[in-house]
PDB file of N, CA and C in Angstrom:
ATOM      1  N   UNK N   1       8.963  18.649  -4.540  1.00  0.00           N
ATOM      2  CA  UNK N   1       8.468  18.202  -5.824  1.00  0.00           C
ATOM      3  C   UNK N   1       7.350  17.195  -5.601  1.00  0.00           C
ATOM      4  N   UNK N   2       6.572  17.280  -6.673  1.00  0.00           N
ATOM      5  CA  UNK N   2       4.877  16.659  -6.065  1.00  0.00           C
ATOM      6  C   UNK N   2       4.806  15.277  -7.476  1.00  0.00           C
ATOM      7  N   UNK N   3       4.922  14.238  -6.759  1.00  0.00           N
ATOM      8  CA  UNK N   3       5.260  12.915  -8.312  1.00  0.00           C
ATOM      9  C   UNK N   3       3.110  12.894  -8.166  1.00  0.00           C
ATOM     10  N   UNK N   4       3.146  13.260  -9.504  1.00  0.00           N
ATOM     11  CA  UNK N   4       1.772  13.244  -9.544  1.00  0.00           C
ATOM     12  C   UNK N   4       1.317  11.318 -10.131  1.00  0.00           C
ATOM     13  N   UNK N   5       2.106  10.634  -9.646  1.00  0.00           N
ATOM     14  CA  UNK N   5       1.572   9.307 -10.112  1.00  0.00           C
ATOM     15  C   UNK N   5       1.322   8.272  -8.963  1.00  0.00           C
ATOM     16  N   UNK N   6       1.978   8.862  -7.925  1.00  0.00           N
ATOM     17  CA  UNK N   6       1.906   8.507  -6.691  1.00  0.00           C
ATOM     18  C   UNK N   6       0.998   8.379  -5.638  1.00  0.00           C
ATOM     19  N   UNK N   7      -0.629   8.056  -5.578  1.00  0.00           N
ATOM     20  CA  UNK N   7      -1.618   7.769  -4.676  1.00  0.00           C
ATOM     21  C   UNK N   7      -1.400   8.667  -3.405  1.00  0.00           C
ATOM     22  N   UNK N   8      -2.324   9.716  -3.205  1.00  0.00           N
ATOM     23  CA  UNK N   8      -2.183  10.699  -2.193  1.00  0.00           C
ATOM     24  C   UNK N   8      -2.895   9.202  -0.600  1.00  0.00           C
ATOM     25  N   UNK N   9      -2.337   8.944   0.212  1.00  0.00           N
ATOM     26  CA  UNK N   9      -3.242   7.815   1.573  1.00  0.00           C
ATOM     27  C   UNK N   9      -2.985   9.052   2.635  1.00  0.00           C
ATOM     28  N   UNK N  10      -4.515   8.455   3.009  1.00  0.00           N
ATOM     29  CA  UNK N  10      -5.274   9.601   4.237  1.00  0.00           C
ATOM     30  C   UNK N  10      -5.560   8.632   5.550  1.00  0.00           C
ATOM     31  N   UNK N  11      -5.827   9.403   6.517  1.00  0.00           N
ATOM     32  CA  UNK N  11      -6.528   8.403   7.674  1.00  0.00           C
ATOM     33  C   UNK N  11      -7.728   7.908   7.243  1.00  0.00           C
ATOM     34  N   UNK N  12      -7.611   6.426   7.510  1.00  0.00           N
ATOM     35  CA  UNK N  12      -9.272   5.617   6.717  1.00  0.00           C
ATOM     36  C   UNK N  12      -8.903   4.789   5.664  1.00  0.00           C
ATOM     37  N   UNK N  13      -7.979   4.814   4.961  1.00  0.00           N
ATOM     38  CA  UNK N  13      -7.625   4.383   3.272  1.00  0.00           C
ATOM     39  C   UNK N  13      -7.036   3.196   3.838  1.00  0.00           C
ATOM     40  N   UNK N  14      -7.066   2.220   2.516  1.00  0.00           N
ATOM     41  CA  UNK N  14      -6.117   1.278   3.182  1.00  0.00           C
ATOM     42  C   UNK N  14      -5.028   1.037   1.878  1.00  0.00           C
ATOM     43  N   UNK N  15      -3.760   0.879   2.065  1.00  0.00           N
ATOM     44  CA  UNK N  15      -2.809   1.363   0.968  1.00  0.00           C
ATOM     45  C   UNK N  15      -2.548  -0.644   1.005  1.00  0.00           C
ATOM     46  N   UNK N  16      -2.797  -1.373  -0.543  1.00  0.00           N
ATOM     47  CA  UNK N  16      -2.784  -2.026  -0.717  1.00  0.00           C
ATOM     48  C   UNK N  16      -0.740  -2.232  -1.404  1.00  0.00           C
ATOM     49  N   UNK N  17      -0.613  -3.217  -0.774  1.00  0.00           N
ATOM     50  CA  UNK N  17       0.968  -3.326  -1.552  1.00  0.00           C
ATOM     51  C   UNK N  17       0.789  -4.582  -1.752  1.00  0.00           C
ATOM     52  N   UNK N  18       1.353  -4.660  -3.428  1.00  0.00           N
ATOM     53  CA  UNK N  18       1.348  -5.710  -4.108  1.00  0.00           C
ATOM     54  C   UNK N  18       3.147  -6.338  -3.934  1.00  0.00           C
ATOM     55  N   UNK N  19       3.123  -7.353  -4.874  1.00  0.00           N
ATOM     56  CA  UNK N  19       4.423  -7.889  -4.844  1.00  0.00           C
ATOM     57  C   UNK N  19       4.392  -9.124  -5.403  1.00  0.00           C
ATOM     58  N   UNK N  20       5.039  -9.029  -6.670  1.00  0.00           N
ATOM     59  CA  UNK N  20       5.481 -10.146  -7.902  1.00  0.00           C
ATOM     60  C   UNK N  20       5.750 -11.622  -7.283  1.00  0.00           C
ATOM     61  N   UNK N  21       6.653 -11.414  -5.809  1.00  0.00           N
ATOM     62  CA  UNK N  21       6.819 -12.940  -5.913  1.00  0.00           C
ATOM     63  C   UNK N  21       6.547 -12.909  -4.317  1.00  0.00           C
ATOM     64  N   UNK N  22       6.706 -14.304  -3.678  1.00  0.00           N
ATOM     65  CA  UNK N  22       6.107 -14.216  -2.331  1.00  0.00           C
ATOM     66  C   UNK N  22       6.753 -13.080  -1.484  1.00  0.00           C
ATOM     67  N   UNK N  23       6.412 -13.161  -0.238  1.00  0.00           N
ATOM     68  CA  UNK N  23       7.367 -12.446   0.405  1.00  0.00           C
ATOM     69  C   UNK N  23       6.871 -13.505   2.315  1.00  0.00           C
ATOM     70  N   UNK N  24       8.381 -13.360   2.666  1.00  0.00           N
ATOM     71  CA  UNK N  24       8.308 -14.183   4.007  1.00  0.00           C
ATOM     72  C   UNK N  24       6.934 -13.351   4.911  1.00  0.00           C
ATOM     73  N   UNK N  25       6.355 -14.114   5.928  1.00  0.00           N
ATOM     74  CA  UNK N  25       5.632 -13.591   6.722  1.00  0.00           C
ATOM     75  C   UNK N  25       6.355 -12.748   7.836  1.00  0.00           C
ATOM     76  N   UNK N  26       7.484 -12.746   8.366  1.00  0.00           N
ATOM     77  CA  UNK N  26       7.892 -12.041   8.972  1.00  0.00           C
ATOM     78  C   UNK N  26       8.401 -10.312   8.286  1.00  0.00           C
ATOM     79  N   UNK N  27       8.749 -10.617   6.761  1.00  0.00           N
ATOM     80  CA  UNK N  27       8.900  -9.400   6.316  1.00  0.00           C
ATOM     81  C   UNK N  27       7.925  -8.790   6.007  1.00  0.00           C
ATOM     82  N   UNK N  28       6.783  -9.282   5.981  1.00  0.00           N
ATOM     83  CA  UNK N  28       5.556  -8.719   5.549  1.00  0.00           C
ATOM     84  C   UNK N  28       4.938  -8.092   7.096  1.00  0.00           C
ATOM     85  N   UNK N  29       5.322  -9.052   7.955  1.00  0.00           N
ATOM     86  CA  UNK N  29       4.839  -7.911   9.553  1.00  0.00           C
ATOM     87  C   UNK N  29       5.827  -6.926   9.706  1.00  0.00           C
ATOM     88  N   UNK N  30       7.043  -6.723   9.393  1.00  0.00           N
ATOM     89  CA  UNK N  30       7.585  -5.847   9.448  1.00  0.00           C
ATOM     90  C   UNK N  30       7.180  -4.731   8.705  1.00  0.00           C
ATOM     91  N   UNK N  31       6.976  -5.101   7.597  1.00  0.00           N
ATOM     92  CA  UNK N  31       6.522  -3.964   6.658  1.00  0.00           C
ATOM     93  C   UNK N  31       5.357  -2.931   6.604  1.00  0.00           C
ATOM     94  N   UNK N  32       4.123  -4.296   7.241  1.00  0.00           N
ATOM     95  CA  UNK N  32       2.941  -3.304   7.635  1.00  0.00           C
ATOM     96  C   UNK N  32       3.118  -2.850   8.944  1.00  0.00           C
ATOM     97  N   UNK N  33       3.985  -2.861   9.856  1.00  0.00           N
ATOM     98  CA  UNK N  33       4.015  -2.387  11.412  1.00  0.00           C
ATOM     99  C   UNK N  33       4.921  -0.902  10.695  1.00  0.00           C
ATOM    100  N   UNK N  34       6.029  -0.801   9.964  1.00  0.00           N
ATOM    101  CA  UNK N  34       6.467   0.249   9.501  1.00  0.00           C
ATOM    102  C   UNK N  34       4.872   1.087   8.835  1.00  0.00           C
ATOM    103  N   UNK N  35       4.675   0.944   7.843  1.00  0.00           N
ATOM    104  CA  UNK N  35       3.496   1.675   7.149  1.00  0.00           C
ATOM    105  C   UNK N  35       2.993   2.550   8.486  1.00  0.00           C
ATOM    106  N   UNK N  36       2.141   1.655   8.968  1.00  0.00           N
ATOM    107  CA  UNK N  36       1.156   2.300  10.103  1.00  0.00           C
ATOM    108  C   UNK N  36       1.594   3.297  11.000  1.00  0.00           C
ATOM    109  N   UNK N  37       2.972   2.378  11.670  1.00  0.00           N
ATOM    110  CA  UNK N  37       3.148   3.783  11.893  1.00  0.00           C
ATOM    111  C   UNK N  37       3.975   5.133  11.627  1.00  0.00           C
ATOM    112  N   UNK N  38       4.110   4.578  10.341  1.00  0.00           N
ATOM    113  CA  UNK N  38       4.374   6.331   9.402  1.00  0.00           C
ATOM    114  C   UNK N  38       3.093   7.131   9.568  1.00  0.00           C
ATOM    115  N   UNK N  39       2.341   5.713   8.939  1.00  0.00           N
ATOM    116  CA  UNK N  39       1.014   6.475   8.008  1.00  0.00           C
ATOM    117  C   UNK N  39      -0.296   6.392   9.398  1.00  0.00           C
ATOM    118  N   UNK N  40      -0.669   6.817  10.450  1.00  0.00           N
ATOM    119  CA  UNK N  40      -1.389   6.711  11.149  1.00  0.00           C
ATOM    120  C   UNK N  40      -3.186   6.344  10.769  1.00  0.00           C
ATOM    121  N   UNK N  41      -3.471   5.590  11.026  1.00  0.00           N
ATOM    122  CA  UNK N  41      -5.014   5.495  10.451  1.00  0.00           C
ATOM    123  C   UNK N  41      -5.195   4.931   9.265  1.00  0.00           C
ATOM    124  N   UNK N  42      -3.737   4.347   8.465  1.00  0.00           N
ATOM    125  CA  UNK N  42      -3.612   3.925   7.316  1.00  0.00           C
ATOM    126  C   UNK N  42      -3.690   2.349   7.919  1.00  0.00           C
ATOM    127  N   UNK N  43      -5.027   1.647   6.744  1.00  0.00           N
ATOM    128  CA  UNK N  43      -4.989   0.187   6.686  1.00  0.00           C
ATOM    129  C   UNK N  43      -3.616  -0.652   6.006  1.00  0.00           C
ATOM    130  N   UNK N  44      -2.997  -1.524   6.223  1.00  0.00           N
ATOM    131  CA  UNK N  44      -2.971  -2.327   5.185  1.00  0.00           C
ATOM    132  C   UNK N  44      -3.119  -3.365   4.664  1.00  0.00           C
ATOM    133  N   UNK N  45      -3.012  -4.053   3.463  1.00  0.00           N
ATOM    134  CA  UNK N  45      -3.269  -5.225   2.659  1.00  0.00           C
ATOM    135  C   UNK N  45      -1.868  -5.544   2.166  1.00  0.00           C
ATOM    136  N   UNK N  46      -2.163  -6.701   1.656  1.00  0.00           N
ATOM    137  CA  UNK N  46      -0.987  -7.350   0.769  1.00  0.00           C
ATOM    138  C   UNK N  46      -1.367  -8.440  -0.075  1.00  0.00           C
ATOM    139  N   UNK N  47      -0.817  -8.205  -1.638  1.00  0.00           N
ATOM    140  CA  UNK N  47      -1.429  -9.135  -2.694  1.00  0.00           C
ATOM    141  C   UNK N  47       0.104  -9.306  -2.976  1.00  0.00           C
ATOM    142  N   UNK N  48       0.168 -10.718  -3.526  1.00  0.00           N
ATOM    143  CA  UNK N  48       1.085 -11.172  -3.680  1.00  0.00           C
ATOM    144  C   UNK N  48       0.750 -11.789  -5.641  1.00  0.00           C
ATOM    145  N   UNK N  49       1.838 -12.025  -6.503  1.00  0.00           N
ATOM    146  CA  UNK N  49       1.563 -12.157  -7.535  1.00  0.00           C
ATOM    147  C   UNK N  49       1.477 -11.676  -8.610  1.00  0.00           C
ATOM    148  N   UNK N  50       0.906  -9.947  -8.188  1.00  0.00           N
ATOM    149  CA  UNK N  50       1.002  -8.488  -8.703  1.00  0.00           C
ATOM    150  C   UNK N  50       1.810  -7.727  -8.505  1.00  0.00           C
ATOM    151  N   UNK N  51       2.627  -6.715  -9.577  1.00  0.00           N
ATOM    152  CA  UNK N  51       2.877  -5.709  -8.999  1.00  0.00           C
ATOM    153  C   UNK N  51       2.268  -4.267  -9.267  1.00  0.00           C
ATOM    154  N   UNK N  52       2.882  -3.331  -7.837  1.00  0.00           N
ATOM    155  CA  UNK N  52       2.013  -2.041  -8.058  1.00  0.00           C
ATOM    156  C   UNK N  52       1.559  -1.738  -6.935  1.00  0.00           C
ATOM    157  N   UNK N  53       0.711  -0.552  -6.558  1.00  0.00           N
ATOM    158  CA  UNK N  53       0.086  -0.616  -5.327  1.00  0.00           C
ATOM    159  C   UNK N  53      -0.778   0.255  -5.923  1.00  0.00           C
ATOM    160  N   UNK N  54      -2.175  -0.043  -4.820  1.00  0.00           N
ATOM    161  CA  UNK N  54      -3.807   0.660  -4.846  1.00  0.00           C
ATOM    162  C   UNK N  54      -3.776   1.327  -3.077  1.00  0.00           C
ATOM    163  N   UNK N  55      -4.589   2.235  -3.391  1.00  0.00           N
ATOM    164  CA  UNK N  55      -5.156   3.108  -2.168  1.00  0.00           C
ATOM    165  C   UNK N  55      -6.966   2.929  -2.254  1.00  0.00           C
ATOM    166  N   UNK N  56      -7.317   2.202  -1.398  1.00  0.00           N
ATOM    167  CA  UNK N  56      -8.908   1.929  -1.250  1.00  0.00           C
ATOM    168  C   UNK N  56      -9.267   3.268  -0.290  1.00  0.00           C
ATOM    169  N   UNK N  57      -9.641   3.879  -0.658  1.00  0.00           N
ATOM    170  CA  UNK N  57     -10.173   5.259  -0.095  1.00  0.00           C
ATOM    171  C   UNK N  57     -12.271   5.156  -0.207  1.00  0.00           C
ATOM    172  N   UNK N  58     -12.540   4.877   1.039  1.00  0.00           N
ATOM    173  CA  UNK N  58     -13.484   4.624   1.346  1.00  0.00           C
ATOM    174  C   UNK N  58     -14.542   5.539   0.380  1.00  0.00           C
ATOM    175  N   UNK N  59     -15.825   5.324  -0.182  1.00  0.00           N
ATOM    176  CA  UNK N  59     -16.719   6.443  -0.389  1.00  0.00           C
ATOM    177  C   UNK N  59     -15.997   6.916  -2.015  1.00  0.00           C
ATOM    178  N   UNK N  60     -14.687   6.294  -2.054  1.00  0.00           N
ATOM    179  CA  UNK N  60     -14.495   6.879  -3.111  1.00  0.00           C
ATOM    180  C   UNK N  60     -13.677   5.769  -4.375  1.00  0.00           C
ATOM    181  N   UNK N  61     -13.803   6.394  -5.646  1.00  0.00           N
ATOM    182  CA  UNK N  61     -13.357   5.593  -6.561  1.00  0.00           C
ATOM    183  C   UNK N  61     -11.778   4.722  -6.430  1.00  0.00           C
ATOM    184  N   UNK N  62     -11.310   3.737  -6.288  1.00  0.00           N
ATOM    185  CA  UNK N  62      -9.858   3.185  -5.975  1.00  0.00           C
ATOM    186  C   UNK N  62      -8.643   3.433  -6.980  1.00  0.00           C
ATOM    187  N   UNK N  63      -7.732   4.215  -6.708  1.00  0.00           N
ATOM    188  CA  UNK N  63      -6.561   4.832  -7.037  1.00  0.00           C
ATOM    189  C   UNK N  63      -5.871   3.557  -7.691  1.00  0.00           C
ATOM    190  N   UNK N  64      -5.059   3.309  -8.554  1.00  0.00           N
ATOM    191  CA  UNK N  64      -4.206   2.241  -8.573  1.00  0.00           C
ATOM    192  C   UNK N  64      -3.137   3.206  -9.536  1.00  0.00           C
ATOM    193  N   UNK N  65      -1.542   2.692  -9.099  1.00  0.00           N
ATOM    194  CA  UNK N  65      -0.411   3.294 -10.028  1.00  0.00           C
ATOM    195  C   UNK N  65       0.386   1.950 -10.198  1.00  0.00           C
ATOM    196  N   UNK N  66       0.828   1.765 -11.504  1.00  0.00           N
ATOM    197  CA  UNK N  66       1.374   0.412 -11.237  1.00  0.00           C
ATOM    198  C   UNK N  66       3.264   1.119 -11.270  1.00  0.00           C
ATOM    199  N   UNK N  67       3.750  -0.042 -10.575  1.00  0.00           N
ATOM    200  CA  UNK N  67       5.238   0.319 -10.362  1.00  0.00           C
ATOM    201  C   UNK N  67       6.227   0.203 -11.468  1.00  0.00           C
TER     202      UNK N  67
END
């Protein structure tokens, strides 16, 4: 089943994850060391304050789905 609200991330993109309230620095290296290497070639970011996540896909317009 294909959730069409869900940001397709490619090699190159960088998949931005947001998050309402802080989050420790150690869970946050955990989290982007998981991503990467699921997602190979995938950047990431982290905004804190927001929720939701964006896919910055180079060359092209920026995806955002909020959660």
């Amino acid at each position: 089943m294909m959730l069409h609200n869900i940001p397709m991330v490619r090699a190159g993109d960088t998949l931005i994850l947001c998050f309402e309230k802080p989050q420790r620095d150690d869970d946050l290296k955990r989290i982007a060391e998981e991503v990467t290497a699921a997602l190979p070639g995938v950047k990431v970011a982290v905004m804190e304050g927001v929720s939701g996540l964006a896919v910055f896909q180079p060359n092209e317009q920026p995806t955002d789905t909020p959660v």
